[in-house]
CSV table of C-alpha atoms in Angstrom, one decimal:
chain,number,residue,atom,x,y,z
R,48,ASP,CA,-17.2,-8.8,4.9
R,49,ALA,CA,-16.5,-8.6,1.1
R,50,GLY,CA,-13.4,-6.6,1.8
R,51,VAL,CA,-12.5,-3.1,0.4
R,52,ILE,CA,-14.5,-2.5,-2.8
R,53,GLN,CA,-13.3,0.0,-5.4
R,54,SER,CA,-15.1,1.1,-8.6
R,55,PRO,CA,-14.6,1.1,-11.4
R,56,ARG,CA,-11.8,-1.3,-12.0
R,57,HIS,CA,-10.7,0.3,-15.2
R,58,GLU,CA,-11.3,3.9,-16.4
R,59,VAL,CA,-10.2,5.3,-19.6
R,60,THR,CA,-10.9,9.1,-20.2
R,61,GLU,CA,-9.8,11.9,-22.4
R,62,MET,CA,-7.6,14.7,-21.1
R,63,GLY,CA,-9.6,17.5,-19.4
R,64,GLN,CA,-12.4,15.2,-18.3
R,65,GLU,CA,-13.4,14.8,-14.8
R,66,VAL,CA,-12.8,11.3,-13.2
R,67,THR,CA,-14.4,10.0,-10.0
R,68,LEU,CA,-13.1,7.0,-8.3
R,69,ARG,CA,-15.1,5.2,-5.5
R,70,CYS,CA,-14.3,3.1,-2.5
R,71,LYS,CA,-16.3,1.2,0.1
R,72,PRO,CA,-14.0,0.4,3.2
R,73,ILE,CA,-14.4,-2.6,5.5
R,74,SER,CA,-17.2,-2.0,8.2
R,75,GLY,CA,-15.7,-0.9,11.5
R,76,HIS,CA,-12.3,0.4,10.1
R,77,ASP,CA,-11.7,3.9,11.3
R,78,TYR,CA,-9.1,4.8,8.8
R,79,LEU,CA,-9.4,5.2,5.0
R,80,PHE,CA,-6.5,5.7,2.6
R,81,TRP,CA,-6.0,6.6,-1.0
R,82,TYR,CA,-2.7,5.6,-2.7
R,83,ARG,CA,-1.5,6.0,-6.2
R,84,GLN,CA,0.9,3.4,-7.6
R,85,THR,CA,3.3,4.0,-10.7
R,86,MET,CA,6.3,2.2,-11.8
R,87,MET,CA,8.5,5.2,-11.2
R,88,ARG,CA,7.2,6.3,-7.8
R,89,GLY,CA,5.8,3.2,-6.3
R,90,LEU,CA,2.9,3.6,-3.9
R,91,GLU,CA,2.3,7.1,-2.8
R,92,LEU,CA,0.0,8.1,-0.1
R,93,LEU,CA,-2.4,10.7,-1.3
R,94,ILE,CA,-4.7,11.4,1.6
R,95,TYR,CA,-6.2,9.6,4.5
R,96,PHE,CA,-9.3,10.0,6.6
R,97,ASN,CA,-10.0,9.1,10.3
R,98,ASN,CA,-13.7,8.7,11.2
R,99,ASN,CA,-14.6,10.5,7.9
R,100,VAL,CA,-12.4,13.4,8.6
R,101,PRO,CA,-9.5,14.2,6.4
R,102,ILE,CA,-6.4,14.2,8.4
R,103,ASP,CA,-3.5,14.5,6.0
R,104,ASP,CA,-3.8,15.5,2.4
R,105,SER,CA,-0.1,16.6,1.9
R,106,GLY,CA,0.3,13.9,-0.7
R,107,MET,CA,-2.4,15.2,-3.0
R,108,PRO,CA,-0.3,16.3,-6.0
R,109,GLU,CA,-2.4,19.2,-7.1
R,110,ASP,CA,-5.6,21.2,-6.6
R,111,ARG,CA,-7.0,19.1,-9.4
R,112,PHE,CA,-7.3,16.3,-6.9
R,113,SER,CA,-9.9,16.2,-4.2
R,114,ALA,CA,-11.2,13.6,-2.0
R,115,LYS,CA,-14.3,13.2,0.3
R,116,MET,CA,-15.8,10.8,2.8
R,117,PRO,CA,-19.4,11.7,3.4
R,118,ASN,CA,-20.0,8.7,5.6
R,119,ALA,CA,-18.3,5.7,7.1
R,120,SER,CA,-19.0,3.3,4.1
R,121,PHE,CA,-18.2,5.6,1.1
R,122,SER,CA,-15.3,7.7,-0.2
R,123,THR,CA,-14.5,9.3,-3.5
R,124,LEU,CA,-11.4,10.7,-5.2
R,125,LYS,CA,-11.9,13.1,-7.9
R,126,ILE,CA,-9.6,14.5,-10.6
R,127,GLN,CA,-10.8,17.5,-12.5
R,128,PRO,CA,-9.4,18.2,-15.1
R,129,SER,CA,-7.6,14.9,-15.7
R,130,GLU,CA,-4.1,14.9,-17.5
R,131,PRO,CA,-2.1,12.0,-19.0
R,132,ARG,CA,0.4,12.1,-16.1
R,133,ASP,CA,-2.5,11.1,-13.9
R,134,SER,CA,-2.5,7.7,-15.5
R,135,ALA,CA,-1.8,5.2,-12.7
R,136,VAL,CA,-3.4,2.5,-10.5
R,137,TYR,CA,-5.3,4.1,-7.5
R,138,PHE,CA,-5.9,2.1,-4.5
R,139,CYS,CA,-8.1,2.5,-1.5
R,140,ALA,CA,-7.2,0.8,1.8
R,141,SER,CA,-8.8,0.7,5.2
R,142,TRP,CA,-7.4,0.0,8.7
R,143,THR,CA,-8.2,0.1,12.3
R,144,GLY,CA,-5.0,2.1,13.0
R,145,PHE,CA,-2.0,2.0,15.0
R,146,GLY,CA,-0.7,-1.3,13.7
R,147,TYR,CA,-2.9,-3.6,15.7
R,148,THR,CA,-4.3,-5.2,12.6
R,149,GLU,CA,-3.4,-5.5,8.9
R,150,ALA,CA,-4.4,-2.9,6.4
R,151,PHE,CA,-6.7,-4.1,3.7
R,152,PHE,CA,-6.5,-3.0,0.2
R,153,GLY,CA,-9.0,-2.8,-2.7
R,154,GLN,CA,-8.2,-4.3,-6.1
R,155,GLY,CA,-7.5,-0.8,-7.4
R,156,THR,CA,-8.7,1.4,-10.3
R,157,ARG,CA,-6.4,1.5,-13.4
R,158,LEU,CA,-6.8,5.0,-14.7
R,159,THR,CA,-5.6,5.8,-18.3
R,160,VAL,CA,-6.0,9.4,-19.4
R,161,VAL,CA,-5.4,9.8,-23.2
A,1270,LYS,CA,9.9,12.1,7.1
A,1271,GLN,CA,9.8,8.4,7.0
A,1272,GLU,CA,11.5,6.7,4.0
A,1273,VAL,CA,11.4,3.0,3.2
A,1274,THR,CA,14.0,1.2,1.0
A,1275,GLN,CA,13.9,-2.3,-0.4
A,1276,ILE,CA,16.8,-4.2,-1.7
A,1277,PRO,CA,17.1,-5.9,-4.2
A,1278,ALA,CA,14.5,-4.4,-6.6
A,1279,ALA,CA,14.3,-7.8,-8.5
A,1280,LEU,CA,15.4,-11.2,-7.7
A,1281,SER,CA,15.3,-14.4,-9.8
A,1282,VAL,CA,15.8,-17.8,-8.3
A,1283,PRO,CA,15.3,-21.5,-9.1
A,1284,GLU,CA,12.6,-23.3,-7.3
A,1285,GLY,CA,13.6,-24.7,-3.9
A,1286,GLU,CA,16.0,-21.9,-2.8
A,1287,ASN,CA,15.7,-20.1,0.4
A,1288,LEU,CA,15.8,-16.4,0.0
A,1289,VAL,CA,15.9,-13.1,1.9
A,1290,LEU,CA,14.3,-9.9,1.0
A,1291,ASN,CA,15.5,-6.7,2.8
A,1292,CYS,CA,13.7,-3.5,4.0
A,1293,SER,CA,15.2,-0.5,5.7
A,1294,PHE,CA,13.5,2.6,7.2
A,1295,THR,CA,14.9,6.0,8.3
A,1296,ASP,CA,12.8,6.6,11.4
A,1297,SER,CA,12.9,3.9,14.1
A,1298,ALA,CA,9.9,5.4,16.0
A,1299,ILE,CA,7.3,3.0,14.4
A,1300,TYR,CA,4.2,1.2,15.6
A,1301,ASN,CA,4.3,-1.6,13.2
A,1302,LEU,CA,5.8,-3.0,10.0
A,1303,GLN,CA,3.9,-5.0,7.5
A,1304,TRP,CA,4.9,-7.1,4.5
A,1305,PHE,CA,2.5,-7.3,1.6
A,1306,ARG,CA,2.4,-9.4,-1.6
A,1307,GLN,CA,1.1,-8.0,-4.9
A,1308,ASP,CA,0.4,-10.1,-7.9
A,1309,PRO,CA,0.4,-8.4,-11.3
A,1310,GLY,CA,-2.8,-6.3,-11.8
A,1311,LYS,CA,-4.1,-7.1,-8.3
A,1312,GLY,CA,-4.2,-5.3,-5.0
A,1313,LEU,CA,-2.1,-5.8,-2.1
A,1314,THR,CA,-2.4,-8.8,0.4
A,1315,SER,CA,-1.0,-8.6,3.9
A,1316,LEU,CA,1.4,-11.3,4.7
A,1317,LEU,CA,2.9,-10.5,8.0
A,1318,LEU,CA,2.5,-7.8,10.6
A,1319,ILE,CA,5.2,-7.2,13.2
A,1320,GLN,CA,4.4,-4.8,16.1
A,1321,SER,CA,7.1,-2.7,17.4
A,1322,SER,CA,7.5,-4.8,20.5
A,1323,GLN,CA,7.9,-8.0,18.5
A,1324,ARG,CA,11.1,-9.4,17.0
A,1325,GLU,CA,9.6,-11.6,14.4
A,1326,GLN,CA,6.5,-13.3,12.9
A,1327,THR,CA,6.1,-16.5,11.1
A,1328,SER,CA,3.4,-17.7,8.6
A,1329,GLY,CA,4.1,-21.1,7.0
A,1330,ARG,CA,7.3,-20.7,4.8
A,1331,LEU,CA,7.5,-17.0,5.6
A,1332,ASN,CA,9.4,-15.5,8.5
A,1333,ALA,CA,9.8,-11.8,9.0
A,1334,SER,CA,12.2,-10.3,11.4
A,1335,LEU,CA,12.4,-6.7,12.8
A,1336,ASP,CA,15.2,-4.8,14.3
A,1337,LYS,CA,13.7,-1.5,15.2
A,1338,SER,CA,16.6,0.2,16.5
A,1339,SER,CA,18.7,-0.4,13.2
A,1340,GLY,CA,15.7,0.4,11.1
A,1341,ARG,CA,15.8,-3.0,9.3
A,1342,SER,CA,13.5,-5.8,8.6
A,1343,THR,CA,14.0,-9.1,6.6
A,1344,LEU,CA,11.5,-11.4,4.9
A,1345,TYR,CA,12.7,-14.9,4.6
A,1346,ILE,CA,11.1,-17.4,2.3
A,1347,ALA,CA,11.9,-20.9,2.7
A,1348,ALA,CA,11.9,-23.5,-0.1
A,1349,SER,CA,10.7,-21.1,-2.8
A,1350,GLN,CA,8.0,-22.1,-5.3
A,1351,PRO,CA,6.8,-20.7,-8.7
A,1352,GLY,CA,3.6,-19.6,-6.9
A,1353,ASP,CA,5.7,-17.2,-4.9
A,1354,SER,CA,6.5,-15.1,-7.9
A,1355,ALA,CA,5.1,-11.6,-7.1
A,1356,THR,CA,6.1,-8.1,-5.8
A,1357,TYR,CA,6.8,-8.0,-2.2
A,1358,LEU,CA,6.4,-4.6,-0.4
A,1359,CYS,CA,7.4,-3.5,3.0
A,1360,ALA,CA,5.4,-0.7,4.8
A,1361,VAL,CA,6.0,1.0,8.1
A,1362,ASP,CA,3.6,3.6,9.7
A,1363,ASN,CA,4.2,7.3,9.7
A,1364,GLN,CA,5.4,9.3,12.6
A,1365,ALA,CA,1.8,9.7,13.9
A,1366,GLY,CA,1.2,6.0,13.6
A,1367,THR,CA,-1.8,6.5,11.4
A,1368,ALA,CA,-0.7,5.7,7.9
A,1369,LEU,CA,1.5,3.3,6.0
A,1370,ILE,CA,4.5,4.3,4.1
A,1371,PHE,CA,5.7,1.8,1.4
A,1372,GLY,CA,9.0,0.9,-0.1
A,1373,LYS,CA,9.0,0.3,-3.9
A,1374,GLY,CA,9.1,-3.4,-3.5
A,1375,THR,CA,11.1,-6.4,-4.5
A,1376,THR,CA,9.9,-8.3,-7.6
A,1377,LEU,CA,10.5,-12.0,-7.2
A,1378,SER,CA,10.6,-14.6,-10.0
A,1379,VAL,CA,10.8,-18.3,-9.0
A,1380,SER,CA,11.5,-20.6,-12.0
A,1381,SER,CA,10.6,-24.3,-12.1
């Protein structure tokens, strides 16, 4: 397996534009997570899915953020409209759950909103 | 709500030193604890996973211990090398056992 794959690796966009981040989890992993990392706040859990169903989105900062998982091999995180304070590195991770195996992270998407 | 704290935030040591990184968490009802490494501009790589029934795990020069009752874990790195320079993050699961909550990490710099 190629691991967790995220695209794009870097995204620069203007304030107000829509941004879509993409993730392909490891096959067979039941859980998918979206995290955001900043210097000030560290790694924050935004939302996670179990078997394609959103379980907890309490970490999503505002209604401008939305996430979907239409099937077991693909998820998106959308920001509309984007703001400069959304600039961060966004990570996707997948896991079999309940601590029996390690969680695997993608390489992240570095988002810059100007 | 589970909270994870890592001390120190940064550490600089000369090559060859043994060192300890600390992690504490507020809710002892966890399923597992994981230590990750993050290199600049990269994703996270899992180093060690300790399940709640275990006390420690070892991988090469790394040894992680877990004291669940006191809400503490340590990562011991023996004979540090410049290649160990990275940020080390500790993570425990949430109360449902279904997601990982991270500390802010310890940034380690090993000089040759």
